[in-house]
């Protein structure tokens, strides 16, 4: 199974990659990663399913590392960096079925992606 990071990148790409509404990202996730019963349950703190909260957290981390931009509220685009490494995201098999879900930092190392942060 893919990591959340790869599933979000691929969902963005599937929806066109540029100026994709958050709702469209949510609807594309299960195409690239199966959602567990836990993912579909209501989040204990927020009024939505767990997978939506996870998706937003993943988007924030992907933005920090320069794989996505956030040009408007609840709108995201993949960057050239993500597009350049699309094949790595497609072949990612480091999601939770391979044990515990790994961090984005570990995924970057395992896939040999550029370790540049857009944050200074």
Tab-separated table of N, CA, C and O in Angstrom, residues 8 12 15 17-27 48 52 55-57 59-60 63 68-78:
chain	number	residue	atom	x	y	z
A	8	UNK	N	-1.703	11.315	-1.819
A	8	UNK	CA	-2.150	12.704	-1.989
A	8	UNK	C	-1.539	13.308	-3.253
A	8	UNK	O	-2.241	13.961	-4.036
A	12	UNK	N	-3.799	14.494	-6.455
A	12	UNK	CA	-3.669	15.838	-7.039
A	12	UNK	C	-3.397	15.740	-8.540
A	12	UNK	O	-4.017	16.440	-9.340
A	15	UNK	N	-6.377	14.697	-10.548
A	15	UNK	CA	-7.371	15.774	-10.675
A	15	UNK	C	-6.844	16.961	-11.487
A	15	UNK	O	-7.446	18.014	-11.486
A	17	UNK	N	-3.622	18.342	-11.255
A	17	UNK	CA	-2.363	18.817	-10.709
A	17	UNK	C	-2.285	20.286	-10.360
A	17	UNK	O	-1.497	20.694	-9.535
A	18	UNK	N	-3.085	21.110	-10.977
A	18	UNK	CA	-3.030	22.557	-10.747
A	18	UNK	C	-4.365	23.071	-10.239
A	18	UNK	O	-5.419	22.721	-10.776
A	19	UNK	N	-4.298	23.868	-9.201
A	19	UNK	CA	-5.484	24.510	-8.613
A	19	UNK	C	-6.606	23.507	-8.342
A	19	UNK	O	-7.734	23.673	-8.799
A	20	UNK	N	-6.272	22.475	-7.594
A	20	UNK	CA	-7.220	21.412	-7.278
A	20	UNK	C	-7.874	21.716	-5.929
A	20	UNK	O	-7.191	21.938	-4.933
A	21	UNK	N	-9.196	21.735	-5.917
A	21	UNK	CA	-9.941	21.969	-4.678
A	21	UNK	C	-9.722	20.811	-3.709
A	21	UNK	O	-9.636	19.649	-4.115
A	22	UNK	N	-9.680	21.144	-2.432
A	22	UNK	CA	-9.484	20.148	-1.389
A	22	UNK	C	-10.515	19.027	-1.483
A	22	UNK	O	-10.176	17.847	-1.329
A	23	UNK	N	-11.756	19.360	-1.771
A	23	UNK	CA	-12.802	18.337	-1.891
A	23	UNK	C	-12.493	17.341	-3.009
A	23	UNK	O	-12.786	16.148	-2.892
A	24	UNK	N	-11.887	17.825	-4.097
A	24	UNK	CA	-11.516	16.932	-5.196
A	24	UNK	C	-10.352	16.028	-4.804
A	24	UNK	O	-10.264	14.887	-5.251
A	25	UNK	N	-9.459	16.547	-3.970
A	25	UNK	CA	-8.365	15.711	-3.469
A	25	UNK	C	-8.942	14.600	-2.595
A	25	UNK	O	-8.593	13.431	-2.752
A	26	UNK	N	-9.858	14.977	-1.688
A	26	UNK	CA	-10.501	13.967	-0.839
A	26	UNK	C	-11.122	12.860	-1.682
A	26	UNK	O	-10.973	11.676	-1.383
A	27	UNK	N	-11.827	13.253	-2.732
A	27	UNK	CA	-12.539	12.250	-3.535
A	27	UNK	C	-11.592	11.396	-4.376
A	27	UNK	O	-11.988	10.321	-4.832
A	48	UNK	N	-15.440	15.797	10.835
A	48	UNK	CA	-15.213	15.172	9.527
A	48	UNK	C	-14.595	13.798	9.730
A	48	UNK	O	-14.231	13.443	10.844
A	52	UNK	N	-9.888	12.825	6.047
A	52	UNK	CA	-9.836	14.222	5.610
A	52	UNK	C	-8.852	15.010	6.458
A	52	UNK	O	-8.081	15.830	5.943
A	55	UNK	N	-5.418	13.904	5.343
A	55	UNK	CA	-5.085	14.503	4.051
A	55	UNK	C	-4.581	15.932	4.216
A	55	UNK	O	-3.567	16.316	3.631
A	56	UNK	N	-5.245	16.715	5.040
A	56	UNK	CA	-4.813	18.103	5.256
A	56	UNK	C	-3.451	18.156	5.952
A	56	UNK	O	-2.598	18.983	5.604
A	57	UNK	N	-3.224	17.274	6.903
A	57	UNK	CA	-1.920	17.214	7.576
A	57	UNK	C	-0.814	16.848	6.588
A	57	UNK	O	0.275	17.419	6.611
A	59	UNK	N	-0.892	17.330	3.327
A	59	UNK	CA	-0.694	18.465	2.421
A	59	UNK	C	0.219	19.517	3.043
A	59	UNK	O	1.089	20.075	2.363
A	60	UNK	N	0.051	19.779	4.326
A	60	UNK	CA	0.902	20.757	5.014
A	60	UNK	C	2.365	20.302	4.992
A	60	UNK	O	3.274	21.109	4.745
A	63	UNK	N	3.770	20.538	1.469
A	63	UNK	CA	4.034	21.947	1.161
A	63	UNK	C	5.377	22.366	1.772
A	63	UNK	O	6.192	23.022	1.117
A	68	UNK	N	4.089	20.468	-2.949
A	68	UNK	CA	2.818	21.106	-3.315
A	68	UNK	C	2.870	22.584	-2.941
A	68	UNK	O	3.663	22.992	-2.096
A	69	UNK	N	2.012	23.359	-3.587
A	69	UNK	CA	1.801	24.752	-3.212
A	69	UNK	C	0.339	24.908	-2.831
A	69	UNK	O	-0.491	24.057	-3.153
A	70	UNK	N	0.051	25.993	-2.180
A	70	UNK	CA	-1.300	26.278	-1.706
A	70	UNK	C	-1.659	27.701	-2.155
A	70	UNK	O	-1.628	28.633	-1.373
A	71	UNK	N	-1.996	27.863	-3.465
A	71	UNK	CA	-2.200	29.202	-4.009
A	71	UNK	C	-3.437	29.932	-3.496
A	71	UNK	O	-3.526	31.152	-3.624
A	72	UNK	N	-4.365	29.206	-2.928
A	72	UNK	CA	-5.591	29.808	-2.419
A	72	UNK	C	-6.119	28.918	-1.304
A	72	UNK	O	-5.692	27.781	-1.141
A	73	UNK	N	-7.081	29.431	-0.578
A	73	UNK	CA	-7.662	28.656	0.517
A	73	UNK	C	-8.315	27.380	-0.027
A	73	UNK	O	-9.128	27.432	-0.948
A	74	UNK	N	-7.911	26.240	0.539
A	74	UNK	CA	-8.448	24.918	0.170
A	74	UNK	C	-8.209	24.571	-1.300
A	74	UNK	O	-8.962	23.821	-1.900
A	75	UNK	N	-7.124	25.118	-1.868
A	75	UNK	CA	-6.737	24.833	-3.246
A	75	UNK	C	-5.244	24.494	-3.253
A	75	UNK	O	-4.447	25.212	-2.646
A	76	UNK	N	-4.890	23.424	-3.953
A	76	UNK	CA	-3.502	22.964	-3.969
A	76	UNK	C	-3.061	22.643	-5.389
A	76	UNK	O	-3.875	22.307	-6.243
A	77	UNK	N	-1.752	22.738	-5.600
A	77	UNK	CA	-1.127	22.383	-6.874
A	77	UNK	C	0.128	21.584	-6.589
A	77	UNK	O	0.816	21.846	-5.604
A	78	UNK	N	0.423	20.622	-7.467
A	78	UNK	CA	1.696	19.919	-7.322
A	78	UNK	C	2.774	20.780	-7.971
A	78	UNK	O	2.506	21.539	-8.902
